[in-house]
PDB file of C-alpha atoms and ligand atoms in Angstrom:
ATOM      1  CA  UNK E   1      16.333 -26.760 -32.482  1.00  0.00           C
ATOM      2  CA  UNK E   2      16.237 -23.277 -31.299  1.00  0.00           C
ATOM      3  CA  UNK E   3      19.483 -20.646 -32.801  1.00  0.00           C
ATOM      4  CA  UNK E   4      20.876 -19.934 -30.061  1.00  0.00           C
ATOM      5  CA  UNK E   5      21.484 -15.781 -29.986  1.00  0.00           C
ATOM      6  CA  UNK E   6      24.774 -14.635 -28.549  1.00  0.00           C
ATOM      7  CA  UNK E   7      23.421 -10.758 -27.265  1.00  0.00           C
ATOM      8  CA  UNK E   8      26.278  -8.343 -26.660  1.00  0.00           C
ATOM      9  CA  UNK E   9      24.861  -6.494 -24.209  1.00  0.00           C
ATOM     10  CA  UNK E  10      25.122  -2.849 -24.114  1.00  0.00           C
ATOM     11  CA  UNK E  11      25.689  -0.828 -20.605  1.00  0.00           C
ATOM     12  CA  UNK E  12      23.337  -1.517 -17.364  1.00  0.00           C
ATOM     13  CA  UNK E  13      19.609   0.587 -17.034  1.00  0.00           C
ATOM     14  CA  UNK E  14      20.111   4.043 -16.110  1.00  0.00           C
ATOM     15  CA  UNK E  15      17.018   3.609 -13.586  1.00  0.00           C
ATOM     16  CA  UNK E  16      16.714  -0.154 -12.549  1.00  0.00           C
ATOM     17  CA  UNK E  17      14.146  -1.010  -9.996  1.00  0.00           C
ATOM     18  CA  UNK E  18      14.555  -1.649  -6.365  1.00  0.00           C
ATOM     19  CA  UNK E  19      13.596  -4.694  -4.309  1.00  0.00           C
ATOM     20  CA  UNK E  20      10.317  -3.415  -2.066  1.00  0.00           C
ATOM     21  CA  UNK E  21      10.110  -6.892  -0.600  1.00  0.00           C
ATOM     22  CA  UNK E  22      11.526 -10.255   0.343  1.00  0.00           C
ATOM     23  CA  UNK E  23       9.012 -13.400   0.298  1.00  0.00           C
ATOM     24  CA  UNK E  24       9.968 -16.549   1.868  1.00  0.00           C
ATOM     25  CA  UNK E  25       6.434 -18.361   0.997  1.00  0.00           C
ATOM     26  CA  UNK E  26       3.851 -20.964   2.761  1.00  0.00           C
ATOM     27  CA  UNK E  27       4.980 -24.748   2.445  1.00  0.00           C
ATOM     28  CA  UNK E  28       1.630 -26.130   2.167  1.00  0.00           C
ATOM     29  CA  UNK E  29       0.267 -29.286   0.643  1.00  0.00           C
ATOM     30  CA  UNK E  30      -2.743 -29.230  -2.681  1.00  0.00           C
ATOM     31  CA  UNK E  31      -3.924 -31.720  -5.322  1.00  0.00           C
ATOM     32  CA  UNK E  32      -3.987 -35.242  -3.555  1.00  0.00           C
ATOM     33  CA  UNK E  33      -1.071 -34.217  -0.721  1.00  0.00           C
ATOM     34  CA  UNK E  34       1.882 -32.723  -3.022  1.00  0.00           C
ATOM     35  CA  UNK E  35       4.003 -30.843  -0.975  1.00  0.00           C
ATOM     36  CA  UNK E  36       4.657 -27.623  -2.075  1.00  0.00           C
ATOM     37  CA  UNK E  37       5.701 -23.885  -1.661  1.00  0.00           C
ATOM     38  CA  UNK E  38       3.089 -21.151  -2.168  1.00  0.00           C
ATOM     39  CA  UNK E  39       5.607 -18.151  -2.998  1.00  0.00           C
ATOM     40  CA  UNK E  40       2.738 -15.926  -4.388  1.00  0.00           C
ATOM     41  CA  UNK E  41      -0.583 -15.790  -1.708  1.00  0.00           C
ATOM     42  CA  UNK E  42      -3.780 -15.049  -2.095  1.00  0.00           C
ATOM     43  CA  UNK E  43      -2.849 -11.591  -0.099  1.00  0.00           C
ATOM     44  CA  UNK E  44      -0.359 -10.623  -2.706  1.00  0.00           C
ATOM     45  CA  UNK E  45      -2.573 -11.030  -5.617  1.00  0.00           C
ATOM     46  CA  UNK E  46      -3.869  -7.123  -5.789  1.00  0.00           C
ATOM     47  CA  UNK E  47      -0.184  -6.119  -5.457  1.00  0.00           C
ATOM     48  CA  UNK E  48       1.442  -8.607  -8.077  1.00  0.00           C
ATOM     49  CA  UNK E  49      -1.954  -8.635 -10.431  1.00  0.00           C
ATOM     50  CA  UNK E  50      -2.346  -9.858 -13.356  1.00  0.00           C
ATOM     51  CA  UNK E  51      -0.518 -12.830 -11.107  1.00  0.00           C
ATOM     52  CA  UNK E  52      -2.632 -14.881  -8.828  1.00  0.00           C
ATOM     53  CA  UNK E  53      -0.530 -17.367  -7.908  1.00  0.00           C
ATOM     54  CA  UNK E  54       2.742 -19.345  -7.907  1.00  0.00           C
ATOM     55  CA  UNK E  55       3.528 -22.621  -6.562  1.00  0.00           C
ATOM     56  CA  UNK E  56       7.198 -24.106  -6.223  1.00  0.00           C
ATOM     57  CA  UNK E  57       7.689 -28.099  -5.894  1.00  0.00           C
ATOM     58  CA  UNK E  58      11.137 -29.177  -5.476  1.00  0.00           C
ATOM     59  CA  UNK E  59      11.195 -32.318  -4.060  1.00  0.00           C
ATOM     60  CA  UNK E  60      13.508 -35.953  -4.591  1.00  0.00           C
ATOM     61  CA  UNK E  61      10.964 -38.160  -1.973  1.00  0.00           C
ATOM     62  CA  UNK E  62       8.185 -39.795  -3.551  1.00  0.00           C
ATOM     63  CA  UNK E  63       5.902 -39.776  -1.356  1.00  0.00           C
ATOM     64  CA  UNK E  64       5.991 -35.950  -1.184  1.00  0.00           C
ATOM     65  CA  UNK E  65       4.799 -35.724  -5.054  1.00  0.00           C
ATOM     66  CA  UNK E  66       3.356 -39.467  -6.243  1.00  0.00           C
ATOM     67  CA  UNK E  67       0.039 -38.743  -5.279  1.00  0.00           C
ATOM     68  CA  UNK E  68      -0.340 -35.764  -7.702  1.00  0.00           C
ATOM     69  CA  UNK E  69      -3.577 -33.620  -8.542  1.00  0.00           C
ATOM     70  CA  UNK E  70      -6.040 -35.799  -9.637  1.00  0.00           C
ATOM     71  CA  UNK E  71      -9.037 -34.732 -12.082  1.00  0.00           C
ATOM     72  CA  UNK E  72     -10.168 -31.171 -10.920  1.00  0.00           C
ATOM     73  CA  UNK E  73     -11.450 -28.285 -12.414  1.00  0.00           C
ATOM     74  CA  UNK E  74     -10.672 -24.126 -13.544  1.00  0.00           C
ATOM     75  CA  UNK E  75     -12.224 -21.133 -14.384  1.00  0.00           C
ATOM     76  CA  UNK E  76     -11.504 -17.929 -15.436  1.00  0.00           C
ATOM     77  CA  UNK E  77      -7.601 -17.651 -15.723  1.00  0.00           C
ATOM     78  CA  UNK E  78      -4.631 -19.456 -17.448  1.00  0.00           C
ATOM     79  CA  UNK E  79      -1.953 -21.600 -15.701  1.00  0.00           C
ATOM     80  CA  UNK E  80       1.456 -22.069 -17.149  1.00  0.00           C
ATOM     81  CA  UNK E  81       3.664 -24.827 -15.848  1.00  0.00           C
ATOM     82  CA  UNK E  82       7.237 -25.196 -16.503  1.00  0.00           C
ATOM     83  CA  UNK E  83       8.643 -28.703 -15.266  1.00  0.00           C
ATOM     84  CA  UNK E  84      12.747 -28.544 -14.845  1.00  0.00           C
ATOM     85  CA  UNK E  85      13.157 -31.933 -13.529  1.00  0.00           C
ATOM     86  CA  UNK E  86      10.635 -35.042 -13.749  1.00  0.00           C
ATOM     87  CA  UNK E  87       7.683 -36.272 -15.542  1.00  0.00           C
ATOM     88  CA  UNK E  88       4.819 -35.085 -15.225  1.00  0.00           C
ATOM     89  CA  UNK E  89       1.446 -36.540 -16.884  1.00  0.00           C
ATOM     90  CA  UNK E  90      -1.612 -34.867 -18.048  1.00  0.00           C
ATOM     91  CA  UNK E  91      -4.858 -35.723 -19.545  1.00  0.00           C
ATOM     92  CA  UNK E  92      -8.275 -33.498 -19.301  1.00  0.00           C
ATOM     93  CA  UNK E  93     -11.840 -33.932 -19.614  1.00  0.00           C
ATOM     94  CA  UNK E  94     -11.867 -33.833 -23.571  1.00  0.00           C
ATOM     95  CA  UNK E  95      -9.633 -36.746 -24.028  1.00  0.00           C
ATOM     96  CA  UNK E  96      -6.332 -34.615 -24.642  1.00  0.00           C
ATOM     97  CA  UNK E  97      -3.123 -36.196 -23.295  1.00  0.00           C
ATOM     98  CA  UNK E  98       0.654 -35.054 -22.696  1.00  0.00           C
ATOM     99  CA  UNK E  99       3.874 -35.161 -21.070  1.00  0.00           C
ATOM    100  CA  UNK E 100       5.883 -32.432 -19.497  1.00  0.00           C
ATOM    101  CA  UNK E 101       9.799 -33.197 -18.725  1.00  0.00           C
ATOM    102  CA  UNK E 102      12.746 -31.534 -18.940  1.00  0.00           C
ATOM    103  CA  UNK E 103      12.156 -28.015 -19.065  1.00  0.00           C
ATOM    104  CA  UNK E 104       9.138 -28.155 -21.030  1.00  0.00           C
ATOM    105  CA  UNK E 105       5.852 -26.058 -20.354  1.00  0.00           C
ATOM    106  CA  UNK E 106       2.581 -26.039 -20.955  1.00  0.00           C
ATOM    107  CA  UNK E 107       0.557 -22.909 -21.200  1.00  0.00           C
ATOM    108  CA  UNK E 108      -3.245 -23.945 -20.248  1.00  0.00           C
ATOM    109  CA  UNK E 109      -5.832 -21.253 -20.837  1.00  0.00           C
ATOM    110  CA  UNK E 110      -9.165 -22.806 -18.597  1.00  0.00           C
ATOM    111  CA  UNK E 111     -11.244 -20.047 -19.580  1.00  0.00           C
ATOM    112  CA  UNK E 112     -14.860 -21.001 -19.514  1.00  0.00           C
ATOM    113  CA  UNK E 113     -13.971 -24.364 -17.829  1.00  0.00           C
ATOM    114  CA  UNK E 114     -11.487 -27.648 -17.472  1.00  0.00           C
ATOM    115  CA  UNK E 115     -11.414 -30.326 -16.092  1.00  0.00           C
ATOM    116  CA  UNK E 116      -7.710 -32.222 -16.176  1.00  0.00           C
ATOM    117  CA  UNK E 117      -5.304 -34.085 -13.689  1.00  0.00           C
ATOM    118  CA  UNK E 118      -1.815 -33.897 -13.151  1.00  0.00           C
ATOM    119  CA  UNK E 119       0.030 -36.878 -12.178  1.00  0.00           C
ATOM    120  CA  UNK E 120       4.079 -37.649 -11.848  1.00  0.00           C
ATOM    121  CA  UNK E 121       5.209 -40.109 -13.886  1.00  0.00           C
ATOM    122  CA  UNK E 122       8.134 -41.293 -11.794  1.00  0.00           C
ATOM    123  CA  UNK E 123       8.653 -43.339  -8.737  1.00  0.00           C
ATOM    124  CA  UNK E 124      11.764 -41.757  -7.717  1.00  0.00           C
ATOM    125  CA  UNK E 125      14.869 -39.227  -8.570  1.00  0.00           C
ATOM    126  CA  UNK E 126      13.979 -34.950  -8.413  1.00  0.00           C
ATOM    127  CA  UNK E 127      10.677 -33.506  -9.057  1.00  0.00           C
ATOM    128  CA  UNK E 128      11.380 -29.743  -9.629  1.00  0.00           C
ATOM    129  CA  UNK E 129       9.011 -27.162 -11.518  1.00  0.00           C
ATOM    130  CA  UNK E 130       6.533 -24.187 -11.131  1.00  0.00           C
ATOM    131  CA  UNK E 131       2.981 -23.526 -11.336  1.00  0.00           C
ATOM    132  CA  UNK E 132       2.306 -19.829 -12.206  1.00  0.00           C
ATOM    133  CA  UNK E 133      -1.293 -18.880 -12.306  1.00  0.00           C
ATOM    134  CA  UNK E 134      -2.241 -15.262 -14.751  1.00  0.00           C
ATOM    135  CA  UNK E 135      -5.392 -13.821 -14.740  1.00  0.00           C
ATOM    136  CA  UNK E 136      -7.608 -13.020 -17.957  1.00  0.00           C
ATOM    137  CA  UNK E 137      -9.275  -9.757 -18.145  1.00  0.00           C
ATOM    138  CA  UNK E 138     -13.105 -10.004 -17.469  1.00  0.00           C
ATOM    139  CA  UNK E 139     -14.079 -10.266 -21.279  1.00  0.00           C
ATOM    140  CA  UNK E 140     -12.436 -13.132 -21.995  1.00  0.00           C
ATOM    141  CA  UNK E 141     -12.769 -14.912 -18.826  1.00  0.00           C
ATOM    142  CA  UNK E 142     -15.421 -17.046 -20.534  1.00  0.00           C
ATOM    143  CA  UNK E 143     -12.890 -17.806 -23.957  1.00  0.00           C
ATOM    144  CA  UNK E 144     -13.140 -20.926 -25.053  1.00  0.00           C
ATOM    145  CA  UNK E 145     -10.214 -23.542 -23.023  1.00  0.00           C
ATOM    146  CA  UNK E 146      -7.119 -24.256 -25.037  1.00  0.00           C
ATOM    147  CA  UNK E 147      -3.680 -25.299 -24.162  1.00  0.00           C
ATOM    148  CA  UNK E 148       0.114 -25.721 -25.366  1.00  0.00           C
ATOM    149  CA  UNK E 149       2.529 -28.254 -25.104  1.00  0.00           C
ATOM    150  CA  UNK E 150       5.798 -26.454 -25.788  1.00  0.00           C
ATOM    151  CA  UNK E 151       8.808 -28.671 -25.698  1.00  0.00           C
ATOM    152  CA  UNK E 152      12.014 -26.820 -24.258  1.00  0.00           C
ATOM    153  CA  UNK E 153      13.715 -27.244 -27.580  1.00  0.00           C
ATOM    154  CA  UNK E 154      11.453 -24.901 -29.069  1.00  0.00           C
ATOM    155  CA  UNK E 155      11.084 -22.248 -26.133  1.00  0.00           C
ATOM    156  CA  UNK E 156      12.947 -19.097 -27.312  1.00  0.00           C
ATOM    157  CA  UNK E 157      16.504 -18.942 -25.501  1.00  0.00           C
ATOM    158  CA  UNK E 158      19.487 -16.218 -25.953  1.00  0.00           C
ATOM    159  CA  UNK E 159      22.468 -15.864 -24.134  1.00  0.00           C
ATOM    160  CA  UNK E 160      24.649 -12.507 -23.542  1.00  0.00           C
ATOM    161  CA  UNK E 161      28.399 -11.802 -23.190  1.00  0.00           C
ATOM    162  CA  UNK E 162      27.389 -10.747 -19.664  1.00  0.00           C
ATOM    163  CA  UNK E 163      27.270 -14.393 -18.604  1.00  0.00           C
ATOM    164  CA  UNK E 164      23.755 -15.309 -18.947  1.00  0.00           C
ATOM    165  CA  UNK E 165      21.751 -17.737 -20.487  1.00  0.00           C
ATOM    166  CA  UNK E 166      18.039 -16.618 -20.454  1.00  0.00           C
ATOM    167  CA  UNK E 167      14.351 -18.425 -21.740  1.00  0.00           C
ATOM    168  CA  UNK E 168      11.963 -16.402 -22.752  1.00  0.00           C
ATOM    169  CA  UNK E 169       8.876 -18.265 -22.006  1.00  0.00           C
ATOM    170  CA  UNK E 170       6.703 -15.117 -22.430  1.00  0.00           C
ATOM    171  CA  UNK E 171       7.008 -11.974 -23.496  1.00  0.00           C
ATOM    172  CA  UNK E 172       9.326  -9.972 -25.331  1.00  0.00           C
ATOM    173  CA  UNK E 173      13.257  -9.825 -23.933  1.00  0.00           C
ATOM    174  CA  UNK E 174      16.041  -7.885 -25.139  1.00  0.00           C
ATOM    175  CA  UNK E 175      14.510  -8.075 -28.876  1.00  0.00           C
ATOM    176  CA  UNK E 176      14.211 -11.992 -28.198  1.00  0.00           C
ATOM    177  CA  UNK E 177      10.428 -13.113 -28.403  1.00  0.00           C
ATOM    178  CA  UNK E 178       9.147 -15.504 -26.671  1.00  0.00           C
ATOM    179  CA  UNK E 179       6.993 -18.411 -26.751  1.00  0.00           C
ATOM    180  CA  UNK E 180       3.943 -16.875 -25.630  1.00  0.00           C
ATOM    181  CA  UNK E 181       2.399 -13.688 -25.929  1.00  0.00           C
ATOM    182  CA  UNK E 182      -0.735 -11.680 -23.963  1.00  0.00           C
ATOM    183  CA  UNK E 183      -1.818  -8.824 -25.775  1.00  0.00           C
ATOM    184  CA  UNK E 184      -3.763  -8.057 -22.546  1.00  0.00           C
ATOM    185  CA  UNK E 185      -1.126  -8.415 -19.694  1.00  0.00           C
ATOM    186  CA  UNK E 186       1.984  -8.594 -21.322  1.00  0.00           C
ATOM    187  CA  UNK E 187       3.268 -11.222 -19.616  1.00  0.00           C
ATOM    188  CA  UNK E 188       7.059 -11.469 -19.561  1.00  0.00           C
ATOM    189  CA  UNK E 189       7.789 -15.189 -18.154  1.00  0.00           C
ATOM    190  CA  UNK E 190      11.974 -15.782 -17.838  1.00  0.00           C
ATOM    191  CA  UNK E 191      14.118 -18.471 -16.691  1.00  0.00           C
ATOM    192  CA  UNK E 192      17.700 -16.700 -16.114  1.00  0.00           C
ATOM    193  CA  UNK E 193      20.663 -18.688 -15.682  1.00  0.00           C
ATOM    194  CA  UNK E 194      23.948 -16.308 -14.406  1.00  0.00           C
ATOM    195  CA  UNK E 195      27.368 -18.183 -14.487  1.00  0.00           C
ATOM    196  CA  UNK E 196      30.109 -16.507 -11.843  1.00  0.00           C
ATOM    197  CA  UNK E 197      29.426 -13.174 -12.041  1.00  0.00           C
ATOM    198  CA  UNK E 198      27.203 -12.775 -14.365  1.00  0.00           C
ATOM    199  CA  UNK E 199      24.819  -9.655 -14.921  1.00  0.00           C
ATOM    200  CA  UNK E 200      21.558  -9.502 -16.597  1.00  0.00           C
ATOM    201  CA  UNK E 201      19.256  -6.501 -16.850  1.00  0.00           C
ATOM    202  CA  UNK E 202      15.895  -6.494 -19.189  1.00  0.00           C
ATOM    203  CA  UNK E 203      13.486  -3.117 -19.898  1.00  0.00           C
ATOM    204  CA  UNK E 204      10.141  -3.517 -18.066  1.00  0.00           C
ATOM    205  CA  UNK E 205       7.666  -0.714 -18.108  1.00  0.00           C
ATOM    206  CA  UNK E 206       7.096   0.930 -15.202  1.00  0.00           C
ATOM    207  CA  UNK E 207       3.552  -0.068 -14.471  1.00  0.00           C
ATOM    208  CA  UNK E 208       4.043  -3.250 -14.854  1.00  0.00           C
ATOM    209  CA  UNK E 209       3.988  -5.493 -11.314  1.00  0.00           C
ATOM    210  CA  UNK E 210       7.185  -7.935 -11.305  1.00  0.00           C
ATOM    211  CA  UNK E 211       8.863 -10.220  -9.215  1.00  0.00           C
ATOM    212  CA  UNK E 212      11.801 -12.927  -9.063  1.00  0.00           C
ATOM    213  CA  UNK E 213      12.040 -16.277  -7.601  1.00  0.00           C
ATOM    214  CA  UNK E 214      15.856 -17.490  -6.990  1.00  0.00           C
ATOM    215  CA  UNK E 215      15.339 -21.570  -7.246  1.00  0.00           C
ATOM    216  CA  UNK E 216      20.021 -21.751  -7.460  1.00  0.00           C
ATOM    217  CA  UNK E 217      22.611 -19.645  -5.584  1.00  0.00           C
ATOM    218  CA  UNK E 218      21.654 -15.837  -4.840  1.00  0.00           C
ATOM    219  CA  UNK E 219      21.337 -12.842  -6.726  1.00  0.00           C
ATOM    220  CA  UNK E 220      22.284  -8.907  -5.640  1.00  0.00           C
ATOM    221  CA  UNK E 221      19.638  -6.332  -7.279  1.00  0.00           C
ATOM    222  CA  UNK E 222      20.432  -2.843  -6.274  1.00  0.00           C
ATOM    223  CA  UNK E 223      22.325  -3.863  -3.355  1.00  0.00           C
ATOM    224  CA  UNK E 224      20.310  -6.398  -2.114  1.00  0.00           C
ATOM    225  CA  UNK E 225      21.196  -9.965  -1.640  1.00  0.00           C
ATOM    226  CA  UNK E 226      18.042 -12.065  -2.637  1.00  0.00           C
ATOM    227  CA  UNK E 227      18.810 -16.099  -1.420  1.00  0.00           C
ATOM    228  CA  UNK E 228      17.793 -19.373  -2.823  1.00  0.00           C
ATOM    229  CA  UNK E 229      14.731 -20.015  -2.459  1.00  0.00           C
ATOM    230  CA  UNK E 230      12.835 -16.443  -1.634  1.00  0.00           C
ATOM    231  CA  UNK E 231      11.055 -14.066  -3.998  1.00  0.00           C
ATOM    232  CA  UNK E 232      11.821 -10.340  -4.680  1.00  0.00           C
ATOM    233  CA  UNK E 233       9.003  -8.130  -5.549  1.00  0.00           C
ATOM    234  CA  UNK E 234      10.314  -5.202  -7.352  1.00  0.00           C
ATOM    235  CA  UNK E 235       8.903  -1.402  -6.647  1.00  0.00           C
ATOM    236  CA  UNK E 236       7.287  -0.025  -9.558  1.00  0.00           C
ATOM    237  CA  UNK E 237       9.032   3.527  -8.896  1.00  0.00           C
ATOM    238  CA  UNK E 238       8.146   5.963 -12.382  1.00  0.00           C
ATOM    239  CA  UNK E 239      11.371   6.505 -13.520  1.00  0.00           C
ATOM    240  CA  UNK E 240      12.843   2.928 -13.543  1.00  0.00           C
ATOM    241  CA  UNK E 241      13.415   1.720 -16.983  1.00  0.00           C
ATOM    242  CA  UNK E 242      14.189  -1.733 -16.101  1.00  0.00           C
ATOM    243  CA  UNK E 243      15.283  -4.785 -14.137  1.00  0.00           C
ATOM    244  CA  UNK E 244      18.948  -5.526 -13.429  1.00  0.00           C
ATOM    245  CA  UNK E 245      20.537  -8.280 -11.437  1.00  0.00           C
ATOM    246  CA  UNK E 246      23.954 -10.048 -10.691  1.00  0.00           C
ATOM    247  CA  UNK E 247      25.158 -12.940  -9.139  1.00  0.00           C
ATOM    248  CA  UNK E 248      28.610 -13.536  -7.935  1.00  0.00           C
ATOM    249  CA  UNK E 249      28.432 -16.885  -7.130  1.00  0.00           C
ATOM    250  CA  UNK E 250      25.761 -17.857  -9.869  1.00  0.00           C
ATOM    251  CA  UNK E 251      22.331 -17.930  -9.780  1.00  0.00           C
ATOM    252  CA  UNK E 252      19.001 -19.392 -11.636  1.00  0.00           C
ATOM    253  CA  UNK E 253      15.538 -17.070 -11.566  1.00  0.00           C
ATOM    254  CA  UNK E 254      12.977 -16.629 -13.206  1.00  0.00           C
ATOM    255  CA  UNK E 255      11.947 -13.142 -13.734  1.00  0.00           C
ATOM    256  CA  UNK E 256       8.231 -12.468 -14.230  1.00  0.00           C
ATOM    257  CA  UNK E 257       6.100  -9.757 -15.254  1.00  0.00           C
ATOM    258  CA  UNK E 258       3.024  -8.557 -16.030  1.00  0.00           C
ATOM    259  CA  UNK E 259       0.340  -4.895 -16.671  1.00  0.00           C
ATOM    260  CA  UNK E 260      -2.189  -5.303 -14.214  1.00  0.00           C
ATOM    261  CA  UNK E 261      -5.501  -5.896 -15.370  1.00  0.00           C
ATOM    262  CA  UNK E 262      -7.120  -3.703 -11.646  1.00  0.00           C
ATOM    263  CA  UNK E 263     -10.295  -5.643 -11.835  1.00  0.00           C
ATOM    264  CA  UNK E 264     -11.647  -7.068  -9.295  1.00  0.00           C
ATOM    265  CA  UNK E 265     -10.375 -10.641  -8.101  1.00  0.00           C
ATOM    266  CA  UNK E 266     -13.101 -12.853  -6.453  1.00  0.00           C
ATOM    267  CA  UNK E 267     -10.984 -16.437  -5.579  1.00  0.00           C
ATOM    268  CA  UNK E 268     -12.564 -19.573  -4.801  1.00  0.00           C
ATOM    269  CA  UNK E 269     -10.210 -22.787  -4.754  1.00  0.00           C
ATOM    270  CA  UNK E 270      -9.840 -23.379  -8.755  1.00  0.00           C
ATOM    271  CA  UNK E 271     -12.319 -20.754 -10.067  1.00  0.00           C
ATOM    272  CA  UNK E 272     -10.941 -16.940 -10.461  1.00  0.00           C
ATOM    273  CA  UNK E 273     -13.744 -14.505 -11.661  1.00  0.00           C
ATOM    274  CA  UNK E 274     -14.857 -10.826 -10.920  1.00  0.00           C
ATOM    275  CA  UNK E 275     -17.814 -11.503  -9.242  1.00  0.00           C
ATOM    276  CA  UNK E 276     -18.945 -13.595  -6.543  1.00  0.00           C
ATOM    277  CA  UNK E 277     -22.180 -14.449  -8.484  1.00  0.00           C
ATOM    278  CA  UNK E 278     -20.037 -15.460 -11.137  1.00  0.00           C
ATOM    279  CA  UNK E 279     -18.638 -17.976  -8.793  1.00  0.00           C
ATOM    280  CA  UNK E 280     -21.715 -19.266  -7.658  1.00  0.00           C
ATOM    281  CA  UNK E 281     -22.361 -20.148 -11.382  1.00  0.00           C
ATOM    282  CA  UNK E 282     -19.114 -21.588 -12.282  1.00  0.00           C
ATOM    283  CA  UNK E 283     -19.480 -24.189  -9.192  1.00  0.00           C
ATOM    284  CA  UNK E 284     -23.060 -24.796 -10.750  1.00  0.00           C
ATOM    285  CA  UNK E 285     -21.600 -25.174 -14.022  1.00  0.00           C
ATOM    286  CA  UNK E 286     -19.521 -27.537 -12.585  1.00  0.00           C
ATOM    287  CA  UNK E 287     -21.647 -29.592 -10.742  1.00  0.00           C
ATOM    288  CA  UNK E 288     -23.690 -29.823 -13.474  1.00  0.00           C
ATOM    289  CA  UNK E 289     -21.457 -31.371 -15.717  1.00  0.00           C
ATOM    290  CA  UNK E 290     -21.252 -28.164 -18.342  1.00  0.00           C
ATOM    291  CA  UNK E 291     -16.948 -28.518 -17.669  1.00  0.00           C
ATOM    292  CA  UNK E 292     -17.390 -30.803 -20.520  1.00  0.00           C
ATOM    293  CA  UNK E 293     -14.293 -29.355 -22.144  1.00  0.00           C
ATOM    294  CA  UNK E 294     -15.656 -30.961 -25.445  1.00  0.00           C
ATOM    295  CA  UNK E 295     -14.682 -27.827 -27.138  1.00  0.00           C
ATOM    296  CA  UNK E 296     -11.326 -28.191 -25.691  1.00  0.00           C
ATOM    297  CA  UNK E 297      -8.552 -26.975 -28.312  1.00  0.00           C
ATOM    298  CA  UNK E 298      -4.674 -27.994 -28.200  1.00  0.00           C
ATOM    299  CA  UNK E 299      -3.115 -25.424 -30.224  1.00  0.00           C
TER     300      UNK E 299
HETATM  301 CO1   CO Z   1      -4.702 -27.836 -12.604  1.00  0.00          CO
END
């Protein structure tokens, strides 16, 4: 079990940052027909770098989730899935198995190459959960592929006399560290849960890129009423020291952050490299078998 921190929170930001933009997302459909929401697009990956992608699934009907992914491969960045509600079953191409449920994540790094599935384990009742893609800087696109099962129990968690209750997936919060750390791209990673009224704010460096996704009630940052549902990219003005919100009602978020790495991005499908050349090899590699994952580490 996790100690619990009880923060007593000192005044608001002097400078927190504005909303620039409100996102409602693409409901689209991947793996073997999962429906899902695309809340971070391809066209918003130079603005939100080192981010390249998050997916939303919130779904209670089976057949919008049963199918799952089934075995495919990545390249070149690290996904980090965070499951609030449902099973969900992996296994990739070096024999590694587990099982995500109840708030637990897993941190995958692909690097040079995976090859895994992802498949509910449920026939019925709420699948809920994220899929947030981060980039890895050009020299260590090619690391070798690891990933991490962490339970929720031991994610890093604090709560404030300002009515929240906050996760610190990634990153560094209020003096609270969290379960993973970038030395590269910082990545702050939060799940923020306000009661009635509650107020959170957190320092982020101005050069950072960072948004929020409201998945419960609706949040007010700076005099703007983010809904359920939609994503807030914040403006990265100089002199802001820092993120603030509030939620009358209540809310859940998560908050996520991030330096940009302002290399080039060169997308195709699963495989996220610098070059295009590079991604000419990396569907070679795969073709050709060389996603063996054999050196595959779960760390
Ligand atoms: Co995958």
């Amino acid at each position: 079990m996790v100690l619990q921190k009880v923060l007593k929170m000192n005044s608001a930001l002097n400078h927190p940052r504005r909303i620039e933009q409100i996102v409602k997302g693409i409901a689209t459909s991947d793996g073997a027909g999962v429906k899902l929401t695309r809340v971070l697009t391809q066209d918003l990956q130079r603005r939100l770098d080192p981010f390249l992608m998050l997916d939303v699934f919130r779904s209670d009907e089976p057949t919008d989730y049963l199918a799952g992914f089934p075995d495919h491969p990545h390249r070149g960045f690290e996904t980090a899935t965070y499951m609030l509600s449902g099973r969900l079953r992996h296994r990739d191409s070096a024999g590694h198995e587990g099982l995500l449920e109840g708030g637990d994540v897993q941190w995958m790094t692909a690097g040079s190459g995976v090859i895994h599935s992802e498949i509910p384990e449920q026939e019925n009742g709420l699948m809920e959960g994220f899929q947030l893609w981060l980039n890895l800087p050009s020299s260590r696109k090619m690391t070798i592929p690891r990933y991490r099962d962490i339970p929720n129990s031991e994610i890093p968690r604090y709560s404030t006399s300002q009515h929240a209750t906050v996760l610190v997936i990634a990153g560094d919060s209020n003096g609270v560290k969290g379960a993973i750390t970038r030395e590269e791209t910082e990545p702050l990673y939060l799940d923020i849960q306000l009661a009635k009224g509650g107020e959170f704010s957190t320092r982020v460096p101005p050069g950072h890129n960072a948004f929020i996704y409201v998945y419960r009630g609706s949040v007010e940052i700076g005099g703007k009423t983010i809904d359920e549902k939609r994503m807030g990219i914040f403006g990265n003005d100089a002199h802001a020291d820092g993120i603030s919100i509030g939620a009358e009602g209540g809310a859940r978020a998560i908050l996520v952050a991030g330096r940009p790495l302002g290399e080039p991005i060169v997308q195709h499908g699963p495989f996220v490299m610098n070059r295009q050349e590079e991604i000419y090899q990396a569907i070679l590699d795969f073709r050709e078998g060389r996603f063996a994952g054999a050196e595959l580490a779960a760390i």
